[in-house]
Amino acid sequence: MGRGVDETISRRAGRHRTRIPGGGHGSGGHNPSPIDGELCDQSARLRAKYQWLRTPHAIQVACAIRYKANLIITNDDRWKRLTEVPVIVLQDYAGAKP
């Protein structure tokens, strides 16, 4: 049986450190983080728990968990099912009066 994408990502993570170009201080407060084996393992666990969650999004959630993000903002209503980090769905606030 072939290896799944998440298993392959997790296996290769020990050999590669991926950084988002253009990040760091002075770029809107975004500080890129290396994608290591632990982050890939957490992402794979999230993908197993939430089968609708795509791999790139699982990586985002794993980063939010690792760095104790206060919340995640999205426009995907399914993310409300996440129990690991608070989620705000923009559509819930569309047309809301201040």
mmCIF file of C-alpha atoms in Angstrom:
data_model
loop_
_atom_site.group_PDB
_atom_site.id
_atom_site.type_symbol
_atom_site.label_atom_id
_atom_site.label_comp_id
_atom_site.label_asym_id
_atom_site.label_seq_id
_atom_site.Cartn_x
_atom_site.Cartn_y
_atom_site.Cartn_z
ATOM 1 C CA MET A 1 0.000 0.000 0.000
ATOM 2 C CA GLY A 2 1.346 3.446 -0.916
ATOM 3 C CA ARG A 3 2.173 6.140 1.553
ATOM 4 C CA GLY A 4 -0.296 8.911 2.180
ATOM 5 C CA VAL A 5 0.545 12.551 1.607
ATOM 6 C CA ASP A 6 0.606 13.347 5.327
ATOM 7 C CA GLU A 7 2.929 10.425 6.069
ATOM 8 C CA THR A 8 5.244 11.512 3.264
ATOM 9 C CA ILE A 9 5.267 15.109 4.506
ATOM 10 C CA SER A 10 5.961 13.964 8.055
ATOM 11 C CA ARG A 11 8.754 11.615 6.932
ATOM 12 C CA ARG A 12 10.462 14.272 4.830
ATOM 13 C CA ALA A 13 10.109 17.043 7.402
ATOM 14 C CA GLY A 14 13.218 15.912 9.220
ATOM 15 C CA ARG A 15 15.294 16.646 6.100
ATOM 16 C CA HIS A 16 13.817 19.983 5.084
ATOM 17 C CA ARG A 17 13.091 23.230 6.836
ATOM 18 C CA THR A 18 10.496 25.222 4.949
ATOM 19 C CA ARG A 19 10.125 28.956 5.424
ATOM 20 C CA ILE A 20 7.641 31.297 3.873
ATOM 21 C CA PRO A 21 9.527 33.880 1.782
ATOM 22 C CA GLY A 22 9.184 37.539 2.666
ATOM 23 C CA GLY A 23 8.258 36.952 6.293
ATOM 24 C CA GLY A 24 9.813 38.225 9.467
ATOM 25 C CA HIS A 25 9.766 41.561 11.197
ATOM 26 C CA GLY A 26 8.511 44.480 9.156
ATOM 27 C CA SER A 27 6.194 42.320 7.068
ATOM 28 C CA GLY A 28 2.913 42.888 8.831
ATOM 29 C CA GLY A 29 3.767 40.914 11.946
ATOM 30 C CA HIS A 30 3.999 37.549 10.202
ATOM 31 C CA ASN A 31 6.812 35.430 11.555
ATOM 32 C CA PRO A 32 7.314 32.286 9.470
ATOM 33 C CA SER A 33 7.953 29.072 11.328
ATOM 34 C CA PRO A 34 9.918 26.046 10.174
ATOM 35 C CA ILE A 35 7.752 23.053 9.343
ATOM 36 C CA ASP A 36 9.336 20.321 11.443
ATOM 37 C CA GLY A 37 8.424 16.711 12.140
ATOM 38 C CA GLU A 38 6.420 17.572 15.256
ATOM 39 C CA LEU A 39 4.320 20.095 13.328
ATOM 40 C CA CYS A 40 3.736 17.572 10.536
ATOM 41 C CA ASP A 41 2.706 14.912 13.049
ATOM 42 C CA GLN A 42 0.229 17.326 14.657
ATOM 43 C CA SER A 43 -1.102 18.211 11.189
ATOM 44 C CA ALA A 44 -1.548 14.526 10.360
ATOM 45 C CA ARG A 45 -3.447 13.959 13.629
ATOM 46 C CA LEU A 46 -5.720 16.892 12.792
ATOM 47 C CA ARG A 47 -6.319 15.499 9.297
ATOM 48 C CA ALA A 48 -7.237 12.129 10.817
ATOM 49 C CA LYS A 49 -9.652 13.755 13.278
ATOM 50 C CA TYR A 50 -11.169 16.221 10.789
ATOM 51 C CA GLN A 51 -11.189 14.437 7.436
ATOM 52 C CA TRP A 52 -12.667 17.483 5.701
ATOM 53 C CA LEU A 53 -9.634 19.591 6.748
ATOM 54 C CA ARG A 54 -7.142 19.916 3.882
ATOM 55 C CA THR A 55 -3.430 19.443 4.592
ATOM 56 C CA PRO A 56 -2.422 23.140 4.206
ATOM 57 C CA HIS A 57 -5.197 24.111 6.608
ATOM 58 C CA ALA A 58 -4.179 21.394 9.069
ATOM 59 C CA ILE A 59 -0.684 22.914 9.051
ATOM 60 C CA GLN A 60 -2.190 26.345 9.810
ATOM 61 C CA VAL A 61 -4.189 24.923 12.710
ATOM 62 C CA ALA A 62 -1.146 23.034 14.028
ATOM 63 C CA CYS A 63 0.823 26.314 13.984
ATOM 64 C CA ALA A 64 -2.018 28.068 15.803
ATOM 65 C CA ILE A 65 -1.951 25.367 18.478
ATOM 66 C CA ARG A 66 1.844 25.413 18.793
ATOM 67 C CA TYR A 67 2.050 29.183 19.175
ATOM 68 C CA LYS A 68 -1.112 29.425 21.306
ATOM 69 C CA ALA A 69 -3.007 31.663 18.892
ATOM 70 C CA ASN A 70 -5.959 33.465 20.439
ATOM 71 C CA LEU A 71 -8.136 32.515 17.472
ATOM 72 C CA ILE A 72 -8.276 31.654 13.781
ATOM 73 C CA ILE A 73 -10.272 33.776 11.338
ATOM 74 C CA THR A 74 -11.739 32.019 8.316
ATOM 75 C CA ASN A 75 -14.715 32.067 6.007
ATOM 76 C CA ASP A 76 -15.160 28.274 6.084
ATOM 77 C CA ASP A 77 -18.084 27.409 8.349
ATOM 78 C CA ARG A 78 -16.762 23.869 8.916
ATOM 79 C CA TRP A 79 -13.886 25.249 10.986
ATOM 80 C CA LYS A 80 -16.353 25.885 13.821
ATOM 81 C CA ARG A 81 -16.047 22.134 14.478
ATOM 82 C CA LEU A 82 -12.422 22.551 15.559
ATOM 83 C CA THR A 83 -12.038 22.119 19.306
ATOM 84 C CA GLU A 84 -8.310 22.874 19.554
ATOM 85 C CA VAL A 85 -8.432 26.624 18.877
ATOM 86 C CA PRO A 86 -11.221 29.259 18.867
ATOM 87 C CA VAL A 87 -12.543 30.076 15.384
ATOM 88 C CA ILE A 88 -14.269 33.172 14.033
ATOM 89 C CA VAL A 89 -16.122 32.815 10.725
ATOM 90 C CA LEU A 90 -16.260 36.127 8.863
ATOM 91 C CA GLN A 91 -19.629 35.344 7.296
ATOM 92 C CA ASP A 92 -21.148 35.362 10.797
ATOM 93 C CA TYR A 93 -20.236 39.045 11.037
ATOM 94 C CA ALA A 94 -21.175 40.116 7.499
ATOM 95 C CA GLY A 95 -23.846 42.759 7.680
ATOM 96 C CA ALA A 96 -23.671 42.913 11.465
ATOM 97 C CA LYS A 97 -24.252 46.383 12.835
ATOM 98 C CA PRO A 98 -21.633 47.815 15.198
#
